[in-house]
GROMACS .gro file of C-alpha atoms in nm:
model
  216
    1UNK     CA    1   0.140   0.122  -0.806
    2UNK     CA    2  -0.154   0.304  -1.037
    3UNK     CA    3  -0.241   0.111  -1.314
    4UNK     CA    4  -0.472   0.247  -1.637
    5UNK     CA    5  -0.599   0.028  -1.869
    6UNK     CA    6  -0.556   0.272  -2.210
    7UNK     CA    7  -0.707   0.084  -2.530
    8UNK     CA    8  -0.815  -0.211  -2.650
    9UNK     CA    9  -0.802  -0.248  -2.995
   10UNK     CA   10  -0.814  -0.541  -3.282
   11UNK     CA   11  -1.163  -0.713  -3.123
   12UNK     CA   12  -1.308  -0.757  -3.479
   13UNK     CA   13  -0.978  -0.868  -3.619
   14UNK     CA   14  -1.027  -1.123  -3.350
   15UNK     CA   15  -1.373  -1.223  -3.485
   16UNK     CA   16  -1.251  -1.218  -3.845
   17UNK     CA   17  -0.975  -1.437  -3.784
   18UNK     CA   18  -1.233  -1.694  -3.650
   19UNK     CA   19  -1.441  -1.704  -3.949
   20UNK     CA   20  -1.172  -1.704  -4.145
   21UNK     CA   21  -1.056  -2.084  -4.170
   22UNK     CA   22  -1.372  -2.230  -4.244
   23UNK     CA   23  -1.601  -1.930  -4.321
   24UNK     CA   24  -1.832  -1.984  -4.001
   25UNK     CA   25  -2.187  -1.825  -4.046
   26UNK     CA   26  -2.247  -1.809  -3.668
   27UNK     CA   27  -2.409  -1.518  -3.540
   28UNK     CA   28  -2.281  -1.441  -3.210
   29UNK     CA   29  -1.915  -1.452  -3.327
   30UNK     CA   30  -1.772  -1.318  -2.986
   31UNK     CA   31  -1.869  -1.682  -2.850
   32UNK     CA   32  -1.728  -1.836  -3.225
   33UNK     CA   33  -1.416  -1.638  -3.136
   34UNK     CA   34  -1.428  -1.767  -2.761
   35UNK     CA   35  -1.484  -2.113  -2.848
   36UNK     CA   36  -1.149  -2.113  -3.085
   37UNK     CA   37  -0.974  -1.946  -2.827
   38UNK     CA   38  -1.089  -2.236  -2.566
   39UNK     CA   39  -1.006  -2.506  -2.834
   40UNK     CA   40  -0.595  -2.403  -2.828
   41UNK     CA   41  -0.624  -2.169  -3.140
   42UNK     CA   42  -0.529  -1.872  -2.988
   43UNK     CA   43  -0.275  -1.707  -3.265
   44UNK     CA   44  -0.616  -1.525  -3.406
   45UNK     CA   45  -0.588  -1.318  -3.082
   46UNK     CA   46  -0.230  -1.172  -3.210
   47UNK     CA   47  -0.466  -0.916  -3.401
   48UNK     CA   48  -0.535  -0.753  -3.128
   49UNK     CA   49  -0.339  -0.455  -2.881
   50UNK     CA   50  -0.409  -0.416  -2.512
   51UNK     CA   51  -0.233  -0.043  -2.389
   52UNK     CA   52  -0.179   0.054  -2.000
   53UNK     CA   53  -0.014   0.280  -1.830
   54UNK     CA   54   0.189   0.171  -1.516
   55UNK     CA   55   0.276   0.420  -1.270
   56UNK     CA   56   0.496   0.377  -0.958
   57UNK     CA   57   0.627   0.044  -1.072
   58UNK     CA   58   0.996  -0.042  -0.924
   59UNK     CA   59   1.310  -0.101  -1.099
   60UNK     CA   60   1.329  -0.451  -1.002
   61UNK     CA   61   1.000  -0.554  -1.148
   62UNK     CA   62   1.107  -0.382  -1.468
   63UNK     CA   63   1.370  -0.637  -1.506
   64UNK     CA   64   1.124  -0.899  -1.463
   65UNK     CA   65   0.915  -0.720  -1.712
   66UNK     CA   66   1.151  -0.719  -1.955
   67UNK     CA   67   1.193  -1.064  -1.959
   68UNK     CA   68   0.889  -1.142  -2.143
   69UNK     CA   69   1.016  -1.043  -2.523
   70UNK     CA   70   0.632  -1.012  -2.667
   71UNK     CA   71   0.465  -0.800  -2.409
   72UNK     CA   72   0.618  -0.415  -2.528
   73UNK     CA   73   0.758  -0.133  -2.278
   74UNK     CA   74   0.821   0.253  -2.302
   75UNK     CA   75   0.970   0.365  -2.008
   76UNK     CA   76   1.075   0.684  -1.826
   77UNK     CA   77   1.423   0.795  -1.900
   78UNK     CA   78   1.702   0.797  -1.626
   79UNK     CA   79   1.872   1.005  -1.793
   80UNK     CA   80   1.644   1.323  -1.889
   81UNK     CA   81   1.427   1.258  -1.593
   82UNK     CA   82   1.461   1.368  -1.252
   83UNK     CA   83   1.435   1.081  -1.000
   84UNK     CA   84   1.458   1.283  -0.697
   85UNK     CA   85   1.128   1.238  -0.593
   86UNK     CA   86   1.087   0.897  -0.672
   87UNK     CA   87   0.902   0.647  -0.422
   88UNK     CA   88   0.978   0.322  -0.345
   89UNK     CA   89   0.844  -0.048  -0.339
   90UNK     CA   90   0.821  -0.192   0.063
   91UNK     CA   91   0.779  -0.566   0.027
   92UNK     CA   92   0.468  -0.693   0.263
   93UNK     CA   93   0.650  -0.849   0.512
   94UNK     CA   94   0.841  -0.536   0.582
   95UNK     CA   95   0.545  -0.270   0.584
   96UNK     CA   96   0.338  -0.521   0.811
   97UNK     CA   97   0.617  -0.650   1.052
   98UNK     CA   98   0.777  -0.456   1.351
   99UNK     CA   99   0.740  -0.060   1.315
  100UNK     CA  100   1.141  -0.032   1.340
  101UNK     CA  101   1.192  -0.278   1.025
  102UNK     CA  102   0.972  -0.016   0.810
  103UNK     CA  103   1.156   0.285   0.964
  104UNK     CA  104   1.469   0.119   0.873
  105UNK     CA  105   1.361   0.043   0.514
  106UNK     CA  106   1.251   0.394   0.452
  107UNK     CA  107   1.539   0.517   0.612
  108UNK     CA  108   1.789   0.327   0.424
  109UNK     CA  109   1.618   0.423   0.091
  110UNK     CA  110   1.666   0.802   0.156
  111UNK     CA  111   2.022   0.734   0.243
  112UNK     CA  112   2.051   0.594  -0.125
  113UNK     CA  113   1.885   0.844  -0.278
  114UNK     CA  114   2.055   1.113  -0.126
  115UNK     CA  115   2.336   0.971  -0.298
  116UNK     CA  116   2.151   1.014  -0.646
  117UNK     CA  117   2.077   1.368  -0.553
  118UNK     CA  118   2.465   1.426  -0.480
  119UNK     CA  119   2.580   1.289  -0.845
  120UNK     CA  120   2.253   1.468  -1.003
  121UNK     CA  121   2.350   1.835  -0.868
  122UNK     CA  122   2.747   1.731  -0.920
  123UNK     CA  123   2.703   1.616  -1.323
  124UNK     CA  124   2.399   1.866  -1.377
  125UNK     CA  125   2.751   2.129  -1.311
  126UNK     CA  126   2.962   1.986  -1.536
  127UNK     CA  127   2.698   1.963  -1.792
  128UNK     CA  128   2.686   1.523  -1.769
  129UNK     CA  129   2.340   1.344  -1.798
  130UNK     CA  130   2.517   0.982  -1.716
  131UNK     CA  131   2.632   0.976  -1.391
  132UNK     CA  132   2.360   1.002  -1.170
  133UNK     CA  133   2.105   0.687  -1.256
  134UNK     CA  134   2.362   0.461  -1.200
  135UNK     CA  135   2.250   0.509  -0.801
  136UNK     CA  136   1.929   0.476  -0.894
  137UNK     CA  137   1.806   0.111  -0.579
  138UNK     CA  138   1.603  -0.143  -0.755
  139UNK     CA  139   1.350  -0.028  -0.518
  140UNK     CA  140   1.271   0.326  -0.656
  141UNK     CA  141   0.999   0.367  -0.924
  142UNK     CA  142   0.918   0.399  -1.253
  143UNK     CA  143   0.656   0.496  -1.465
  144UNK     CA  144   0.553   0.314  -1.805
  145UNK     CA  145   0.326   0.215  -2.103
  146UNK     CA  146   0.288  -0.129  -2.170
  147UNK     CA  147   0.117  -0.334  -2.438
  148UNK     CA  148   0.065  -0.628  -2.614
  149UNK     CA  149  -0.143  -0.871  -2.794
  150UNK     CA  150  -0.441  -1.048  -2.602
  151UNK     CA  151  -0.226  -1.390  -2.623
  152UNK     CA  152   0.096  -1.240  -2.503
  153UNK     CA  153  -0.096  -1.045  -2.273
  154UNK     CA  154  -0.300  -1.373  -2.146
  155UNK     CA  155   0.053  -1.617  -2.116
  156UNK     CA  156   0.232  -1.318  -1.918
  157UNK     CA  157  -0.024  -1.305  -1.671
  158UNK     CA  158  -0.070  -1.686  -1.678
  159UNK     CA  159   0.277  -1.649  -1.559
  160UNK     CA  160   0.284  -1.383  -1.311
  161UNK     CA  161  -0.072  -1.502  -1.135
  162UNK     CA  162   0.113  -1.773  -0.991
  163UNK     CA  163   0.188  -1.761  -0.611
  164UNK     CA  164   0.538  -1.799  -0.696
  165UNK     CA  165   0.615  -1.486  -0.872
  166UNK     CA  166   0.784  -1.241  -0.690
  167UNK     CA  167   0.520  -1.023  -0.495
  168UNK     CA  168   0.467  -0.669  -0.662
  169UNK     CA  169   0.466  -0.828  -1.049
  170UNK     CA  170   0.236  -1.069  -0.859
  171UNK     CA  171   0.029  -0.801  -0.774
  172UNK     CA  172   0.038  -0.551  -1.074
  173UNK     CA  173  -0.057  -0.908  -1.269
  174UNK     CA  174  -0.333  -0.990  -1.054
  175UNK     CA  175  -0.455  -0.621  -1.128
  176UNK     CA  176  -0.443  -0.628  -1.475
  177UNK     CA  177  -0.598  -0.945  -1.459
  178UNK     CA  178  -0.889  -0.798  -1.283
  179UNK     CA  179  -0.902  -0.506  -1.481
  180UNK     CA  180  -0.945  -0.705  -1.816
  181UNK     CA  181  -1.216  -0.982  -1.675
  182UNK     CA  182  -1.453  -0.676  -1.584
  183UNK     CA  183  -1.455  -0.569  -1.970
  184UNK     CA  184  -1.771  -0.640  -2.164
  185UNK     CA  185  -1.793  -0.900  -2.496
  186UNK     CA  186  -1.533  -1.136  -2.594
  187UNK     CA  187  -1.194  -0.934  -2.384
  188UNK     CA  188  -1.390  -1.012  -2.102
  189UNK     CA  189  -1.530  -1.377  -2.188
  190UNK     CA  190  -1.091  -1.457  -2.254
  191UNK     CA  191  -0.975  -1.322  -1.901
  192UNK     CA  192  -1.274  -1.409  -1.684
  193UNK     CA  193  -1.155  -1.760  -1.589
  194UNK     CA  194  -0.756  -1.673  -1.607
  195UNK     CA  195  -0.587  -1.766  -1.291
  196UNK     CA  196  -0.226  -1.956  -1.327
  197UNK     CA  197  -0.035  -2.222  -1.521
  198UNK     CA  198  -0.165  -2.483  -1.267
  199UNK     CA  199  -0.531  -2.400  -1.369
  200UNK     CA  200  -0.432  -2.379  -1.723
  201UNK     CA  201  -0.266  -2.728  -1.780
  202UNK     CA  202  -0.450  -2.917  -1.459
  203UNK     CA  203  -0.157  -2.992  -1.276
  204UNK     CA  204   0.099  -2.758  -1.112
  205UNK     CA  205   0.409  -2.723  -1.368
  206UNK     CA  206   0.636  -2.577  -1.134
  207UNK     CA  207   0.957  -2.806  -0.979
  208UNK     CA  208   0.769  -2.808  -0.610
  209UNK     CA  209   0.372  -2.688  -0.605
  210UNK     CA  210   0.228  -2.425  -0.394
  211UNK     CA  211  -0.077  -2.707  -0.279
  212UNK     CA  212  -0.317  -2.517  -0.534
  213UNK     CA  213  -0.323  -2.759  -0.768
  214UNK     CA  214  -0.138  -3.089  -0.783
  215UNK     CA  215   0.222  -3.142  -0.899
  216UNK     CA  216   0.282  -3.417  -1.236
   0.00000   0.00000   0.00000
């Protein structure tokens, strides 16, 4: 999976929004808007719009993507685009275990998409765009562009940090995470301590904890 981080925009709406209330006359208002941020008021970061671009992402973490209503996705179409040379997501334990369990995988995944190939070639004759993607594995991939506010943006990843996520939106989150924390001024100064709900509340929210931080 490439990942590019494309725009960040809204910063000074940011800073605005935390003058705003009370008409602050601080001077360094990136740490004004931090310290509102840190206090729990983080609607003033809705003025804001992170943009990346998500290559090679698989159609099973798409689903999981899509679960989160605030974070925004425009993605490649099955149905005008040819999937033919599409790759495919290996989970760890597969790529790094016996060499015959990653033949198999990749194997098995050009058996499937040989199948895709079949229905593209037979509908492309009979002048259908329909038939095809409906072969498509959950383990093929995707391209994207994804955005959202700095507070949706921040929650989602809260969310996906966590051990327990499944492994490649794990990943991609732990990416973006990264890629965010290394930008200069306040962007930087929100993401630069964000980890996982268990950091975030104290205590690990989740029915049984990963031993990271404490269960209630």
């Amino acid at each position: 999976m490439q990942i590019k981080l494309l725009e960040i925009s809204g910063v000074e709406a940011i800073r605005q929004a935390a003058v705003m209330p009370y008409q602050s006359k601080a001077k360094d208002l990136d740490k004004l808007a931090y310290r509102v941020w840190k206090a729990g008021h983080r609607s003033i970061a809705r003025h804001s719009n992170i943009s990346f671009l998500v290559e090679g992402i698989s159609q099973d973490a798409l689903r999981q993507l899509s679960r989160h209503p605030h974070i925004n996705l425009t993605v490649k179409s099955t149905r005008y685009c040819d999937f033919g040379f599409a790759t495919f997501f290996m989970p760890e334990w597969v790529e790094t275990g016996e060499f015959e369990r990653d033949e198999m995988f990749h194997n098995d995944f050009n058996k499937v998409m040989e199948l895709y190939d079949k229905w593209r070639r037979i509908e492309q004759a009979n002048g259908k765009e329909d038939t095809a993607k409906l072969f498509l594995p959950l383990m093929s991939t995707t391209d994207l562009v994804m955005s959202g506010n700095i507070q949706a943006m921040y929650e989602f990843l809260m969310l996906r940090n966590c051990v327990r996520a499944s492994e490649e939106i794990r990943k991609m989150s732990q990416t973006l995470t990264q890629l965010l924390s290394e930008q200069d001024g306040l962007v930087g100064m929100i993401f630069s301590d964000l980890d996982c709900k268990g950091k975030e509340f104290g205590y690990c929210p989740e029915h049984e904890s990963c031993g990271k931080y404490e269960g209630r």
